[in-house]
Structure formats: C-alpha cells, structure tokens
Amino acid sequence: MKILIVDDSIFAQKNIIRLLKEEFKDAEIITASDGLDGFESCKKFKPDYIFIDLLMPKMNGKELIMSIKENNIETKIIVVSADIQIEVKKEIENMGVFKFINKPFNREKAQKISQLMRGEINS
Amino acid sequence: MLYEEGDNLSDYAINDPIYDIFIFETLKILDEIEVMVLECEKKSNFNDYKNIITRNIHTIKGNAMTLDIDDIAKLSHACEDLVCNINRNKVENVMDIADIILEYIDYLRGRLDNLNDNDSSEEIYSRILIRIEGLMKNNNVYRRNSI
C-alpha cells in the first residue's frame, strides 16, 4: 500500500507515520510539507491513500483536494484536521473525501481508519 | 495540577523521542510567531500576518492535543480564537493582542523547558486565559467551545 501524508508539521507527519506503520508494516509512506508539494508528490507517487491537513502554506488542504479531483487523480483522501467550523467540515466532506478525522490522530483513530482502509468495516 | 489528575493519556511514553520533535518544532514556530507579532506591533495592524499566525498556533494546538498536553492545547485554542477574530475585524486592539500573544509565547517556552511540571505555571496560564476572554468580551466576541 502506498500512502502520502501532507502536513506542514514534522511532528504531525512523524505521529501519523508511526501509528500507520503499526497497522501497515509494509506500507510505503512518503510525506510532503505543503499543498503544492503534496500535489506534485501525489501525481508522481500515485498513493492509494493521501492524508491531508487543512491549514497549510502555499496551497491549503481544500485547494489540494480540489486539484486532485480536477485532475482526476485516483486516490482516496483522508482529511486529518484539528477542530474546524462545522460548515467547513461539511463542505470538505461533500468534496468526496474518503474520511474526515479530527485531530488528535491517536492510536485508536489509526486502528479505526486502518480497518476502513482494509475494508474490514464500513464508515 | 492544572487539569485532571492522571497519567499521560497520549500514545507515547513521556521519554519517547517524539517529545523532542514536538519541543524542537514548537520552539521554532514560536520564534516565527514572535518575529511576526513584533512586526505587527510596529505596523499597528495584523493584516500581513494574521493568517500565518493563526495557522502556526493551530499547528501547536493540534500537536499538543496529540501528546495530551492540555494547558498548551487549551491556551493555543484561546489564542487562535483571538487571532481568528482579528481576521473577522471584530477585535482590533492591536497592542493588547500582541501583548497577549507574546505572553503566550513566553508561557509556552517556559513549559517546553520542563514539560513534566505544569504546576508552577498555573497562575500565568490562568492570567493569559482571563486576558483573552476579557478582551474578546469587551469586543462582544464570544469564544468557540473549548476543545
């Protein structure tokens, strides 16, 4: 499985990698630190799943999702963000994302999203 | 204790190297915020930096939540609220806002110096929160629900 993590925080990247590696030991995971870099990485790496933070420099998470959709890049989008306004959350969910996860991204959430990614449970 | 008594609720042991990453990155972000706030003070407005400051404080909040460092998470949430409302032109007291953010920066630097001890900083934490709430109330702005 190929996973791309796009988050401007190194700490957040490391946290998500560590918890996902517990679930997907053989996964190939790469990172990007802003939306623009994330978009380029997405085109080249062609991840099965992309984890996206919303507040990022250069290109924010919402813009990145729009770019992925507009360019018909086939990847499942998982948004990981700290509390945001309900309207923004609804808007993002309506953009066809696979799942929206509220930070903190912890082991419990990592286990649940992994089950979803493996198709063991439905959302 | 500032909050509930209890063990660390994060997924990481307190001696896990990921704490070093958190401290390193947070200190770097605080330095960046400080430079921007001082610049805002000079210009008497937050126009150029309000979005970046909001994003940076939001990052600190999210990371502190991951490590279950409640006081940093909650204070960051309050500061983010404050700066968010500059975005909406509801809070305009530039010098007061700048002063509060600088106090928030000092508080966090102190806490990061000794993450195991939040007892000694309880008074400062409460004072900053009260200042934020007071300033917002004076401007008829109400805080979002706490995290």
mmCIF file of C-alpha atoms in Angstrom:
data_model
loop_
_atom_site.group_PDB
_atom_site.id
_atom_site.type_symbol
_atom_site.label_atom_id
_atom_site.label_comp_id
_atom_site.label_asym_id
_atom_site.label_seq_id
_atom_site.Cartn_x
_atom_site.Cartn_y
_atom_site.Cartn_z
ATOM 1 C CA MET A 1 0.000 0.000 0.000
ATOM 2 C CA LYS A 2 1.236 3.487 -0.851
ATOM 3 C CA ILE A 3 0.399 6.344 1.474
ATOM 4 C CA LEU A 4 1.170 10.046 1.149
ATOM 5 C CA ILE A 5 0.961 12.311 4.198
ATOM 6 C CA VAL A 6 0.644 16.045 3.560
ATOM 7 C CA ASP A 7 1.082 18.155 6.673
ATOM 8 C CA ASP A 8 3.230 21.212 7.358
ATOM 9 C CA SER A 9 4.146 19.898 10.808
ATOM 10 C CA ILE A 10 7.050 17.448 11.021
ATOM 11 C CA PHE A 11 5.695 16.274 14.372
ATOM 12 C CA ALA A 12 2.280 15.531 12.853
ATOM 13 C CA GLN A 13 3.909 13.662 9.958
ATOM 14 C CA LYS A 14 6.005 11.511 12.326
ATOM 15 C CA ASN A 15 2.988 10.783 14.501
ATOM 16 C CA ILE A 16 0.832 9.614 11.599
ATOM 17 C CA ILE A 17 3.677 7.547 10.113
ATOM 18 C CA ARG A 18 4.370 5.773 13.395
ATOM 19 C CA LEU A 19 0.764 4.903 14.053
ATOM 20 C CA LEU A 20 0.083 3.786 10.474
ATOM 21 C CA LYS A 21 3.251 1.680 10.422
ATOM 22 C CA GLU A 22 1.839 -0.279 13.358
ATOM 23 C CA GLU A 23 -1.111 -1.180 11.135
ATOM 24 C CA PHE A 24 0.548 -1.424 7.725
ATOM 25 C CA LYS A 25 4.061 -2.700 8.296
ATOM 26 C CA ASP A 26 4.879 -2.989 4.605
ATOM 27 C CA ALA A 27 3.307 0.274 3.547
ATOM 28 C CA GLU A 28 5.372 2.690 1.518
ATOM 29 C CA ILE A 29 4.821 6.059 3.156
ATOM 30 C CA ILE A 30 6.125 9.409 1.947
ATOM 31 C CA THR A 31 5.457 12.942 3.152
ATOM 32 C CA ALA A 32 5.016 16.471 1.840
ATOM 33 C CA SER A 33 5.036 19.701 3.860
ATOM 34 C CA ASP A 34 2.626 21.884 1.925
ATOM 35 C CA GLY A 35 -0.246 21.529 -0.508
ATOM 36 C CA LEU A 36 1.781 22.349 -3.591
ATOM 37 C CA ASP A 37 4.469 19.785 -2.811
ATOM 38 C CA GLY A 38 1.674 17.390 -1.846
ATOM 39 C CA PHE A 39 0.032 17.770 -5.229
ATOM 40 C CA GLU A 40 3.289 17.137 -7.108
ATOM 41 C CA SER A 41 4.054 14.125 -4.915
ATOM 42 C CA CYS A 42 0.532 12.827 -5.471
ATOM 43 C CA LYS A 43 0.966 12.935 -9.256
ATOM 44 C CA LYS A 44 4.324 11.145 -9.157
ATOM 45 C CA PHE A 45 3.843 8.692 -6.282
ATOM 46 C CA LYS A 46 0.221 7.781 -7.064
ATOM 47 C CA PRO A 47 -0.699 6.880 -3.488
ATOM 48 C CA ASP A 48 -3.578 4.579 -2.636
ATOM 49 C CA TYR A 49 -4.380 6.909 0.245
ATOM 50 C CA ILE A 50 -3.485 10.512 0.920
ATOM 51 C CA PHE A 51 -3.734 12.032 4.406
ATOM 52 C CA ILE A 52 -4.265 15.796 4.190
ATOM 53 C CA ASP A 53 -4.100 18.521 6.804
ATOM 54 C CA LEU A 54 -6.264 21.557 6.042
ATOM 55 C CA LEU A 55 -4.241 24.553 7.208
ATOM 56 C CA MET A 56 -1.032 24.549 5.204
ATOM 57 C CA PRO A 57 1.161 27.097 3.423
ATOM 58 C CA LYS A 58 1.330 27.644 -0.344
ATOM 59 C CA MET A 59 -1.748 25.525 -1.103
ATOM 60 C CA ASN A 60 -4.170 24.663 1.672
ATOM 61 C CA GLY A 61 -5.852 21.304 2.150
ATOM 62 C CA LYS A 62 -9.105 22.302 0.492
ATOM 63 C CA GLU A 63 -7.273 23.576 -2.580
ATOM 64 C CA LEU A 64 -5.231 20.391 -2.698
ATOM 65 C CA ILE A 65 -8.378 18.257 -2.631
ATOM 66 C CA MET A 66 -9.862 20.370 -5.430
ATOM 67 C CA SER A 67 -6.693 19.953 -7.512
ATOM 68 C CA ILE A 68 -6.715 16.183 -7.008
ATOM 69 C CA LYS A 69 -10.356 15.989 -8.072
ATOM 70 C CA GLU A 70 -9.957 18.339 -11.027
ATOM 71 C CA ASN A 71 -7.022 16.321 -12.314
ATOM 72 C CA ASN A 72 -8.861 13.025 -11.839
ATOM 73 C CA ILE A 73 -6.084 11.582 -9.707
ATOM 74 C CA GLU A 74 -7.279 8.305 -8.308
ATOM 75 C CA THR A 75 -6.516 8.243 -4.622
ATOM 76 C CA LYS A 76 -8.612 8.009 -1.500
ATOM 77 C CA ILE A 77 -8.477 11.207 0.521
ATOM 78 C CA ILE A 78 -8.379 11.219 4.293
ATOM 79 C CA VAL A 79 -8.539 14.643 5.930
ATOM 80 C CA VAL A 80 -6.898 14.990 9.333
ATOM 81 C CA SER A 81 -7.506 18.326 10.990
ATOM 82 C CA ALA A 82 -7.861 19.902 14.415
ATOM 83 C CA ASP A 83 -11.270 21.361 15.219
ATOM 84 C CA ILE A 84 -12.685 23.459 12.429
ATOM 85 C CA GLN A 85 -16.017 25.125 11.772
ATOM 86 C CA ILE A 86 -18.884 22.727 11.071
ATOM 87 C CA GLU A 87 -19.648 24.407 7.742
ATOM 88 C CA VAL A 88 -16.062 23.884 6.554
ATOM 89 C CA LYS A 89 -16.170 20.260 7.630
ATOM 90 C CA LYS A 90 -19.421 19.683 5.738
ATOM 91 C CA GLU A 91 -18.016 21.388 2.680
ATOM 92 C CA ILE A 92 -14.912 19.196 2.746
ATOM 93 C CA GLU A 93 -16.947 16.038 3.273
ATOM 94 C CA ASN A 94 -19.076 16.948 0.261
ATOM 95 C CA MET A 95 -15.952 17.082 -1.887
ATOM 96 C CA GLY A 96 -15.876 13.301 -1.979
ATOM 97 C CA VAL A 97 -13.294 12.537 0.645
ATOM 98 C CA PHE A 98 -12.949 9.004 1.989
ATOM 99 C CA LYS A 99 -12.939 10.049 5.637
ATOM 100 C CA PHE A 100 -12.599 13.096 7.859
ATOM 101 C CA ILE A 101 -10.648 12.593 11.084
ATOM 102 C CA ASN A 102 -10.476 15.144 13.874
ATOM 103 C CA LYS A 103 -7.073 15.631 15.455
ATOM 104 C CA PRO A 104 -5.581 14.386 17.657
ATOM 105 C CA PHE A 105 -4.704 11.457 15.416
ATOM 106 C CA ASN A 106 -4.118 8.778 18.017
ATOM 107 C CA ARG A 107 -3.744 5.002 18.098
ATOM 108 C CA GLU A 108 -7.473 4.402 18.446
ATOM 109 C CA LYS A 109 -8.220 6.516 15.362
ATOM 110 C CA ALA A 110 -5.328 4.939 13.475
ATOM 111 C CA GLN A 111 -6.734 1.484 14.174
ATOM 112 C CA LYS A 112 -10.214 2.504 13.071
ATOM 113 C CA ILE A 113 -9.114 4.181 9.856
ATOM 114 C CA SER A 114 -6.889 1.184 9.094
ATOM 115 C CA GLN A 115 -9.875 -1.138 9.382
ATOM 116 C CA LEU A 116 -11.733 1.134 6.978
ATOM 117 C CA MET A 117 -8.796 1.200 4.587
ATOM 118 C CA ARG A 118 -8.630 -2.604 4.645
ATOM 119 C CA GLY A 119 -12.361 -2.752 4.050
ATOM 120 C CA GLU A 120 -12.956 -4.622 7.286
ATOM 121 C CA ILE A 121 -15.616 -2.155 8.415
ATOM 122 C CA ASN A 122 -17.864 0.427 6.805
ATOM 123 C CA SER A 123 -17.746 4.082 7.853
ATOM 124 C CA MET B 1 -2.282 20.246 38.590
ATOM 125 C CA LEU B 2 -3.904 22.473 36.014
ATOM 126 C CA TYR B 3 -6.288 19.779 34.919
ATOM 127 C CA GLU B 4 -7.447 16.376 35.959
ATOM 128 C CA GLU B 5 -5.067 14.298 37.922
ATOM 129 C CA GLY B 6 -3.932 11.297 35.999
ATOM 130 C CA ASP B 7 -1.375 9.634 33.836
ATOM 131 C CA ASN B 8 -0.245 10.867 30.485
ATOM 132 C CA LEU B 9 -3.065 9.937 28.112
ATOM 133 C CA SER B 10 -1.117 10.262 24.876
ATOM 134 C CA ASP B 11 0.013 7.216 22.916
ATOM 135 C CA TYR B 12 3.615 7.955 23.769
ATOM 136 C CA ALA B 13 5.693 7.425 26.883
ATOM 137 C CA ILE B 14 6.973 10.701 28.325
ATOM 138 C CA ASN B 15 10.560 9.767 27.380
ATOM 139 C CA ASP B 16 9.644 8.984 23.768
ATOM 140 C CA PRO B 17 11.847 10.875 21.277
ATOM 141 C CA ILE B 18 8.704 12.247 19.617
ATOM 142 C CA TYR B 19 8.528 14.754 22.500
ATOM 143 C CA ASP B 20 11.873 16.157 21.355
ATOM 144 C CA ILE B 21 10.422 16.668 17.897
ATOM 145 C CA PHE B 22 7.414 18.429 19.424
ATOM 146 C CA ILE B 23 9.619 20.711 21.526
ATOM 147 C CA PHE B 24 12.007 21.489 18.675
ATOM 148 C CA GLU B 25 9.243 22.266 16.214
ATOM 149 C CA THR B 26 7.153 24.263 18.677
ATOM 150 C CA LEU B 27 10.113 26.430 19.687
ATOM 151 C CA LYS B 28 10.827 27.091 16.020
ATOM 152 C CA ILE B 29 7.202 28.065 15.395
ATOM 153 C CA LEU B 30 7.179 30.315 18.477
ATOM 154 C CA ASP B 31 10.261 32.146 17.184
ATOM 155 C CA GLU B 32 8.477 32.721 13.896
ATOM 156 C CA ILE B 33 5.306 33.953 15.589
ATOM 157 C CA GLU B 34 7.315 36.303 17.802
ATOM 158 C CA VAL B 35 9.002 37.977 14.833
ATOM 159 C CA MET B 36 5.632 38.401 13.114
ATOM 160 C CA VAL B 37 3.911 39.805 16.206
ATOM 161 C CA LEU B 38 6.683 42.341 16.767
ATOM 162 C CA GLU B 39 6.329 43.395 13.160
ATOM 163 C CA CYS B 40 2.552 43.750 13.634
ATOM 164 C CA GLU B 41 3.178 45.918 16.690
ATOM 165 C CA LYS B 42 5.379 48.204 14.610
ATOM 166 C CA LYS B 43 2.782 48.484 11.881
ATOM 167 C CA SER B 44 -0.110 48.727 14.351
ATOM 168 C CA ASN B 45 -2.043 46.076 12.458
ATOM 169 C CA PHE B 46 -2.092 42.331 11.885
ATOM 170 C CA ASN B 47 -3.009 42.488 8.194
ATOM 171 C CA ASP B 48 0.132 40.852 6.804
ATOM 172 C CA TYR B 49 0.493 38.068 9.331
ATOM 173 C CA LYS B 50 -2.871 37.174 10.851
ATOM 174 C CA ASN B 51 -3.397 34.086 8.682
ATOM 175 C CA ILE B 52 0.110 32.734 9.218
ATOM 176 C CA ILE B 53 -0.070 33.349 12.955
ATOM 177 C CA THR B 54 -3.440 31.575 13.092
ATOM 178 C CA ARG B 55 -2.073 28.601 11.169
ATOM 179 C CA ASN B 56 1.025 28.365 13.349
ATOM 180 C CA ILE B 57 -0.933 28.491 16.597
ATOM 181 C CA HIS B 58 -3.348 25.922 15.146
ATOM 182 C CA THR B 59 -0.402 23.606 14.466
ATOM 183 C CA ILE B 60 0.855 23.919 18.042
ATOM 184 C CA LYS B 61 -2.642 23.199 19.321
ATOM 185 C CA GLY B 62 -3.079 20.071 17.212
ATOM 186 C CA ASN B 63 0.307 18.703 18.206
ATOM 187 C CA ALA B 64 -0.228 19.445 21.902
ATOM 188 C CA MET B 65 -3.578 17.644 21.692
ATOM 189 C CA THR B 66 -1.815 14.591 20.260
ATOM 190 C CA LEU B 67 0.524 14.498 23.254
ATOM 191 C CA ASP B 68 -2.317 15.347 25.628
ATOM 192 C CA ILE B 69 -0.603 18.480 26.911
ATOM 193 C CA ASP B 70 -3.824 20.129 27.973
ATOM 194 C CA ASP B 71 -2.675 23.561 29.052
ATOM 195 C CA ILE B 72 -0.751 24.192 25.836
ATOM 196 C CA ALA B 73 -3.637 22.879 23.740
ATOM 197 C CA LYS B 74 -6.253 24.974 25.547
ATOM 198 C CA LEU B 75 -4.225 28.150 25.637
ATOM 199 C CA SER B 76 -3.402 27.751 21.950
ATOM 200 C CA HIS B 77 -7.103 27.248 21.223
ATOM 201 C CA ALA B 78 -7.898 30.500 23.042
ATOM 202 C CA CYS B 79 -5.126 32.406 21.236
ATOM 203 C CA GLU B 80 -6.277 31.005 17.911
ATOM 204 C CA ASP B 81 -9.787 32.222 18.701
ATOM 205 C CA LEU B 82 -8.416 35.659 19.445
ATOM 206 C CA VAL B 83 -6.420 35.877 16.215
ATOM 207 C CA CYS B 84 -9.323 34.402 14.218
ATOM 208 C CA ASN B 85 -11.425 37.307 15.325
ATOM 209 C CA ILE B 86 -8.852 39.775 14.078
ATOM 210 C CA ASN B 87 -9.484 38.053 10.754
ATOM 211 C CA ARG B 88 -13.120 38.945 11.046
ATOM 212 C CA ASN B 89 -12.323 42.502 12.096
ATOM 213 C CA LYS B 90 -14.103 42.007 15.371
ATOM 214 C CA VAL B 91 -11.156 42.509 17.700
ATOM 215 C CA GLU B 92 -8.929 45.423 16.868
ATOM 216 C CA ASN B 93 -6.864 46.266 19.933
ATOM 217 C CA VAL B 94 -3.548 45.557 18.238
ATOM 218 C CA MET B 95 -1.229 46.325 21.154
ATOM 219 C CA ASP B 96 -3.305 44.284 23.609
ATOM 220 C CA ILE B 97 -3.489 41.333 21.232
ATOM 221 C CA ALA B 98 0.233 41.495 20.522
ATOM 222 C CA ASP B 99 0.991 41.646 24.225
ATOM 223 C CA ILE B 100 -1.176 38.610 24.951
ATOM 224 C CA ILE B 101 0.422 36.575 22.167
ATOM 225 C CA LEU B 102 3.891 37.496 23.417
ATOM 226 C CA GLU B 103 2.876 36.368 26.892
ATOM 227 C CA TYR B 104 1.553 33.123 25.388
ATOM 228 C CA ILE B 105 4.932 32.632 23.675
ATOM 229 C CA ASP B 106 6.804 33.157 26.942
ATOM 230 C CA TYR B 107 4.489 30.758 28.735
ATOM 231 C CA LEU B 108 4.993 28.038 26.148
ATOM 232 C CA ARG B 109 8.764 28.463 26.145
ATOM 233 C CA GLY B 110 8.744 28.006 29.900
ATOM 234 C CA ARG B 111 6.543 24.927 29.681
ATOM 235 C CA LEU B 112 8.638 23.363 26.940
ATOM 236 C CA ASP B 113 11.661 23.797 29.156
ATOM 237 C CA ASN B 114 10.075 21.427 31.631
ATOM 238 C CA LEU B 115 7.100 19.543 30.244
ATOM 239 C CA ASN B 116 6.748 17.459 33.395
ATOM 240 C CA ASP B 117 5.938 20.454 35.566
ATOM 241 C CA ASN B 118 2.829 22.467 34.854
ATOM 242 C CA ASP B 119 2.052 23.297 38.475
ATOM 243 C CA SER B 120 4.439 26.231 38.713
ATOM 244 C CA SER B 121 2.951 27.955 35.672
ATOM 245 C CA GLU B 122 -0.718 27.626 36.612
ATOM 246 C CA GLU B 123 -1.065 31.264 37.638
ATOM 247 C CA ILE B 124 0.362 32.574 34.365
ATOM 248 C CA TYR B 125 -1.828 30.180 32.384
ATOM 249 C CA SER B 126 -4.966 31.422 34.143
ATOM 250 C CA ARG B 127 -3.954 35.050 33.733
ATOM 251 C CA ILE B 128 -3.480 34.726 29.965
ATOM 252 C CA LEU B 129 -6.819 32.951 29.568
ATOM 253 C CA ILE B 130 -8.601 35.645 31.574
ATOM 254 C CA ARG B 131 -6.940 38.369 29.483
ATOM 255 C CA ILE B 132 -8.068 36.705 26.243
ATOM 256 C CA GLU B 133 -11.613 36.222 27.446
ATOM 257 C CA GLY B 134 -11.739 39.784 28.787
ATOM 258 C CA LEU B 135 -10.508 41.281 25.545
ATOM 259 C CA MET B 136 -12.951 39.271 23.478
ATOM 260 C CA LYS B 137 -15.839 40.075 25.781
ATOM 261 C CA ASN B 138 -15.026 43.787 25.593
ATOM 262 C CA ASN B 139 -15.363 43.460 21.841
ATOM 263 C CA ASN B 140 -18.606 41.494 22.098
ATOM 264 C CA VAL B 141 -16.997 38.376 20.665
ATOM 265 C CA TYR B 142 -17.602 35.032 22.245
ATOM 266 C CA ARG B 143 -15.225 32.143 22.283
ATOM 267 C CA ARG B 144 -15.857 28.889 20.466
ATOM 268 C CA ASN B 145 -16.494 25.859 22.601
ATOM 269 C CA SER B 146 -13.418 24.687 24.373
ATOM 270 C CA ILE B 147 -11.560 21.746 22.872
#
